[in-house]
Every structure is written in structure tokens, then in C-alpha cells.
C-alpha positions in Angstrom: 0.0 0.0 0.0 2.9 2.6 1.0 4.8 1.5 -2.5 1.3 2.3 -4.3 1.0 5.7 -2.7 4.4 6.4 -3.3 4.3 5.8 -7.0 1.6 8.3 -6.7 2.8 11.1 -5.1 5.8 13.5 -6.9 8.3 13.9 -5.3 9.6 16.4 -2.8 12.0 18.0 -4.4 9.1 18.4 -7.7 6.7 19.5 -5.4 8.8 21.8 -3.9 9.6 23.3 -7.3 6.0 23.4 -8.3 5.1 25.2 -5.1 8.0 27.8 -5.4 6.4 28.4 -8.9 3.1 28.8 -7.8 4.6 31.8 -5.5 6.4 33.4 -8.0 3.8 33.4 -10.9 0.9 33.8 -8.9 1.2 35.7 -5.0 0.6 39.4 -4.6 0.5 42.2 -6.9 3.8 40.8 -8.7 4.9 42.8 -11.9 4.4 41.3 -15.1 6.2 38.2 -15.7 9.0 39.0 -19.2 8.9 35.2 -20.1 5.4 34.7 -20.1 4.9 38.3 -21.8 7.0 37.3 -24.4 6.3 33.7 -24.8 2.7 35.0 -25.2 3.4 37.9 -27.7 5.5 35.3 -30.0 2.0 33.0 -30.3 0.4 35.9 -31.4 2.4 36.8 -33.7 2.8 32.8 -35.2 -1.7 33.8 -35.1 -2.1 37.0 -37.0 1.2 37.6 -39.3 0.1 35.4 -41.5 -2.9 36.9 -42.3 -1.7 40.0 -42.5 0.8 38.9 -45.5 -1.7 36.6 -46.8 -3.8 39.5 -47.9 -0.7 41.0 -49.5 0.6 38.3 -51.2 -3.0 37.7 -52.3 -3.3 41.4 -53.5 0.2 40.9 -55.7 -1.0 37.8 -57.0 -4.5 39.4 -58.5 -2.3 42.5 -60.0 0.4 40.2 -61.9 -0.8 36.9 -62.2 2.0 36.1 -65.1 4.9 37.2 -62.7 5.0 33.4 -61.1 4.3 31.6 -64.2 7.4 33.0 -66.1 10.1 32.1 -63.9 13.4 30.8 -64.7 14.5 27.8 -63.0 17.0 29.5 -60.6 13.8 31.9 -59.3 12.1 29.3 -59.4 14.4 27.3 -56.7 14.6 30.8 -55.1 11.0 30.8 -54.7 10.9 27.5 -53.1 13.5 28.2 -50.8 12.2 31.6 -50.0 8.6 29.8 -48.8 10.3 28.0 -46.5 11.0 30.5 -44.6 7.5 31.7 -45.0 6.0 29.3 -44.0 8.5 28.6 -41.2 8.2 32.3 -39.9 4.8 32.5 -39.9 4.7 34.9 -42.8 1.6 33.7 -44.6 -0.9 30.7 -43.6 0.6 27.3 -45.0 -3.5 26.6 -46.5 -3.4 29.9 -48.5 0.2 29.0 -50.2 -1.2 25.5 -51.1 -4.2 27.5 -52.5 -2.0 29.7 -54.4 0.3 26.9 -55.3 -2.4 25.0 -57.0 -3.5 28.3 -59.0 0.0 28.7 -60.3 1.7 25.7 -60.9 -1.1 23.2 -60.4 -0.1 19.7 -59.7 3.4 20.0 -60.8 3.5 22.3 -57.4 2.8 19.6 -55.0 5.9 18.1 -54.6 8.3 21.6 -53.8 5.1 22.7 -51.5 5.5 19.3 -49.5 9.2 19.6 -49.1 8.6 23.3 -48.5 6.1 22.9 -45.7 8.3 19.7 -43.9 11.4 22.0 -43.5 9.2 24.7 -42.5 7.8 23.1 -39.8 11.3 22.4 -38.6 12.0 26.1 -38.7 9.1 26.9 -36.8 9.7 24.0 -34.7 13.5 25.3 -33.7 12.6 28.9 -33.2 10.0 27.9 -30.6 12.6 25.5 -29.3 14.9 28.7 -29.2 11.7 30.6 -26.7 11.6 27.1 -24.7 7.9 28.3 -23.1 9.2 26.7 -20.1 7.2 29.5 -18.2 3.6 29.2 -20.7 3.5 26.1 -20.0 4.3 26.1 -16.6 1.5 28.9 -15.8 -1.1 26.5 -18.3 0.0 23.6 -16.0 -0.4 25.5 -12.7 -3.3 27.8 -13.3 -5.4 25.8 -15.3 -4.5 22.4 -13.7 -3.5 21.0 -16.8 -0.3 19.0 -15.7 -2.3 15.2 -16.6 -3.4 17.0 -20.1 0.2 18.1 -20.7 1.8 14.7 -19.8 -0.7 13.0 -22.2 0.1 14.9 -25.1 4.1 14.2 -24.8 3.5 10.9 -24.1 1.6 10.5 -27.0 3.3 13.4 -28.8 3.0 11.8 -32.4 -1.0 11.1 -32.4 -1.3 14.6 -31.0 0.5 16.4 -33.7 -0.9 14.4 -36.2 -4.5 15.1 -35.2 -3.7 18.7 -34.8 -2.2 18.6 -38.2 -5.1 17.4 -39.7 -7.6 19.9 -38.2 -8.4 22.5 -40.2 -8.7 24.9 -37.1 -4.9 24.7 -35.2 -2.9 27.5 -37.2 0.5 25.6 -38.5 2.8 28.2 -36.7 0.4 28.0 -33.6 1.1 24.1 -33.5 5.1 24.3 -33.9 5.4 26.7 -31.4 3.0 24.3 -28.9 4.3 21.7 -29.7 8.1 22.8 -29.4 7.2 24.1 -26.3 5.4 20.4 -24.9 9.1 19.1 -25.6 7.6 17.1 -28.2 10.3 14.6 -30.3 11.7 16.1 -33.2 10.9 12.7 -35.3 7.1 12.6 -34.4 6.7 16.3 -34.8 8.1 16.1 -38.6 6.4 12.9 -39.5 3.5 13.1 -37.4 3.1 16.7 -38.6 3.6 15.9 -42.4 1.6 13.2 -42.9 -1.5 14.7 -40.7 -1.3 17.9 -43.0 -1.5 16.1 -46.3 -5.4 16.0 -46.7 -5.4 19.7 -46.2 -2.8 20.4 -48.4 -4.4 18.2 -51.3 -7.7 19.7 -50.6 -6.1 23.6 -50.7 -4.1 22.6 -53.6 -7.2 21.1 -55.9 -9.5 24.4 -54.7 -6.7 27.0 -56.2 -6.3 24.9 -59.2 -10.2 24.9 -59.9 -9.9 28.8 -59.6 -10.1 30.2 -63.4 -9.0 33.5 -61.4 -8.3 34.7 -57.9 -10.6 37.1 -58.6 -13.0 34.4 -59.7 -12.7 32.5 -56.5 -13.0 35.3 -54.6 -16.1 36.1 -56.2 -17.6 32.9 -56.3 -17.5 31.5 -53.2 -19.8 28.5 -53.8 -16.6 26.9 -55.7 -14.7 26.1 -52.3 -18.0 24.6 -50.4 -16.9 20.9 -51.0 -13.9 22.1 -49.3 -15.5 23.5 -46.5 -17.5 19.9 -46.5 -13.9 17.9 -46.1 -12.8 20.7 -43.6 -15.6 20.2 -41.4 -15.0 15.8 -41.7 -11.1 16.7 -41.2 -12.0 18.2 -38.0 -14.7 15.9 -36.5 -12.3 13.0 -37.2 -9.5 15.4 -35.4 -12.3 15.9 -32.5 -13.2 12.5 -31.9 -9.2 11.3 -32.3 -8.3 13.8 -29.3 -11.5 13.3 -27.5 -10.4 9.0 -27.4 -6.5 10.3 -26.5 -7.6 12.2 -23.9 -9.4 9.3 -22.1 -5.9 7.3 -22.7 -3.4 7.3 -19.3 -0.7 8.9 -20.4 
């Protein structure tokens, strides 16, 4: 009985860590905490940059739509490798660029926007790596009594990023930085991640190459309600697979 209870308590040394964190996050009228202020500010900006630069690449796309389809192959590696970074910055939603992609090059685009997106995610994934969120997570796991949830999701880090991949409603930068901060594997991030974005990148990729026109897309919004259709399955299935993880002991 003493060894069960044992294996059930944390230790003292833990305790006395979480405790001391508690304090320090939480007692008086304590000035505002840097780390969490910045940890914060940097999953804002992984939220609404890329909007913000999806509406102006979207804007140079509509004014010269032959500027991507006459590139040479050296801009055209250039291109590539200046997506990645992109993407990986947060500088315009990974969803849109399939869309765009598709309206461009069509299918011939799939293969650079896959690689494109995989090291992308690995750029996002270090940068967050770089901001550690030690203290975001720490004032999730404290203040919202989330430290079972947590330990579930790094335990079963590759199901989780997967599922989150797949859902059409976890921003891409938003999930690198969450992940990076969860001290999720590098493996299962990248193939968990690529594989669980696939659908939505063949589904944003088919939608812009239906498009006879940005401007005819964006005027016609009934051509993209299939997609809204698979979005909405993409993110019951997501739902459902979370909901089953969550009930799992880490």
C-alpha cells in the first residue's frame, strides 16, 4: 500500500519546485512576468502575421498573375526556398500558399510545396525551441490544472501532432510553437506533422487549381463549399481522435 501511494505522489524535491512556482507566478501584486509576456506575444504573432501577409501576397498575385508563371528555373528554386521560410516564420498561412500553389503551378506544385512545408515546420519547430515556453507552459499547467493534459500529449506526442495537423482549425505556426514548447520529439513532430497535413494540403491545392482566377474565386464562393464539407470531416475526425486520446493514461 505505501509502494502504491508512493508511486503516486511526486516527489519532494518536484513539489517543492511546483510550489515555489506557484509563488512566484501567482502571490501578490507581482509585476508582469518578461517570459510569459514574451512567450505570449511570439503566439500571437505565429496567429495573425500570416494573415496580414496573406492578404498582400493575395493582393500581388491578383495584379500580376504572369509574374510566377514565367520564372526561370533559378527563381524558381529561389521561390521555393524563400517559402520556406515563409512558411516557417509565420509569414503567410501554410492553406493559402497550397491554394496559391495549385493556381499557379497546379499539380506540378505539390511536390516543392510538400518539401517546402516539412522543412518549414522544422523552422518553426526550432525557433520555438529557441523561446523554450518553459514558463507558458508552466503557468497553463499551474493555473489551469492542466499537468495530466500536458503529460498526455508528450507521451503521446506523435498522435497529437498528427490530429492537430489534420484539423483544419490549429494554425501551422500555432502548432510548432505548442508543440516545441510540450518538448515534443523532433521525429514525431516532422512525421506526425507531415503526414497529418497532407489532406489539407491536397484539398487547398485542388480548390486553387479549380480557380479560373483569384478574382473568380473570390467572387464565387460556392466553388470552395466541397472544401468546407472535407474541412468540417477533417476536424470531427480530429475531435473525436483527441477526445479517445484524452481518455488514454498517459
Amino acid at each position: 500500500m505505501d509502494v502504491f501511494l508512493m508511486g503516486k505522489m511526486p516527489c519532494k524535491g518536484r513539489q517543492k519546485g511546483l510550489d515555489y512556482e506557484k509563488k512566484r507566478i501567482f502571490v501578490g501584486l507581482m509585476p508582469i512576468n518578461r517570459r510569459i509576456f514574451l512567450e505570449t506575444l511570439y503566439l500571437i504573432w505565429m496567429g495573425a502575421l500570416p494573415v496580414l501577409s496573406s492578404m498582400l501576397l493575395g493582393y500581388f498575385a491578383l495584379a500580376n498573375p504572369s509574374f510566377f508563371t514565367n520564372f526561370s528555373l533559378f527563381e524558381f528554386v529561389f521561390f521555393w526556398i524563400s517559402a520556406v521560410f515563409i512558411m516557417g516564420l509565420a509569414l503567410c498561412p501554410t492553406t493559402f500558399f497550397a491554394m496559391f500553389t495549385g493556381y499557379v503551378w497546379g499539380w506540378s506544385g505539390l511536390f516543392p510545396l510538400i518539401i517546402a512545408y516539412a522543412v518549414a515546420s522544422i523552422i518553426g519547430y526550432a525557433l520555438a525551441r529557441k523561446m523554450k515556453g518553459d514558463t507558458l507552459i508552466e503557468l497553463i499547467r499551474v493555473k489551469f490544472k492542466a499537468a495530466d493534459f500536458l503529460e498526455n500529449v508528450q507521451a503521446q506526442s506523435f498522435a497529437w501532432v498528427f490530429l492537430a495537423r489534420l484539423s483544419p482549425i490549429f494554425p501551422f505556426a500555432i502548432t510548432n510553437a505548442l508543440m516545441a514548447f510540450l518538448g515534443v520529439p523532433l521525429r514525431q513532430f516532422f512525421v506526425g506533422g507531415t503526414l497529418g497535413m497532407l489532406p489539407r494540403t491536397l484539398i487547398a491545392l485542388w480548390t486553387g487549381m479549380q480557380a479560373a482566377s483569384w478574382t473568380n474565386l473570390l467572387n464565387h464562393p460556392e466553388m470552395v463549399r466541397w472544401q468546407d464539407v472535407a474541412s468540417l470531416g477533417m476536424l470531427l475526425i480530429s475531435v473525436i481522435g483527441m477526445f479517445v486520446l484524452a481518455k488514454r493514461k498517459a
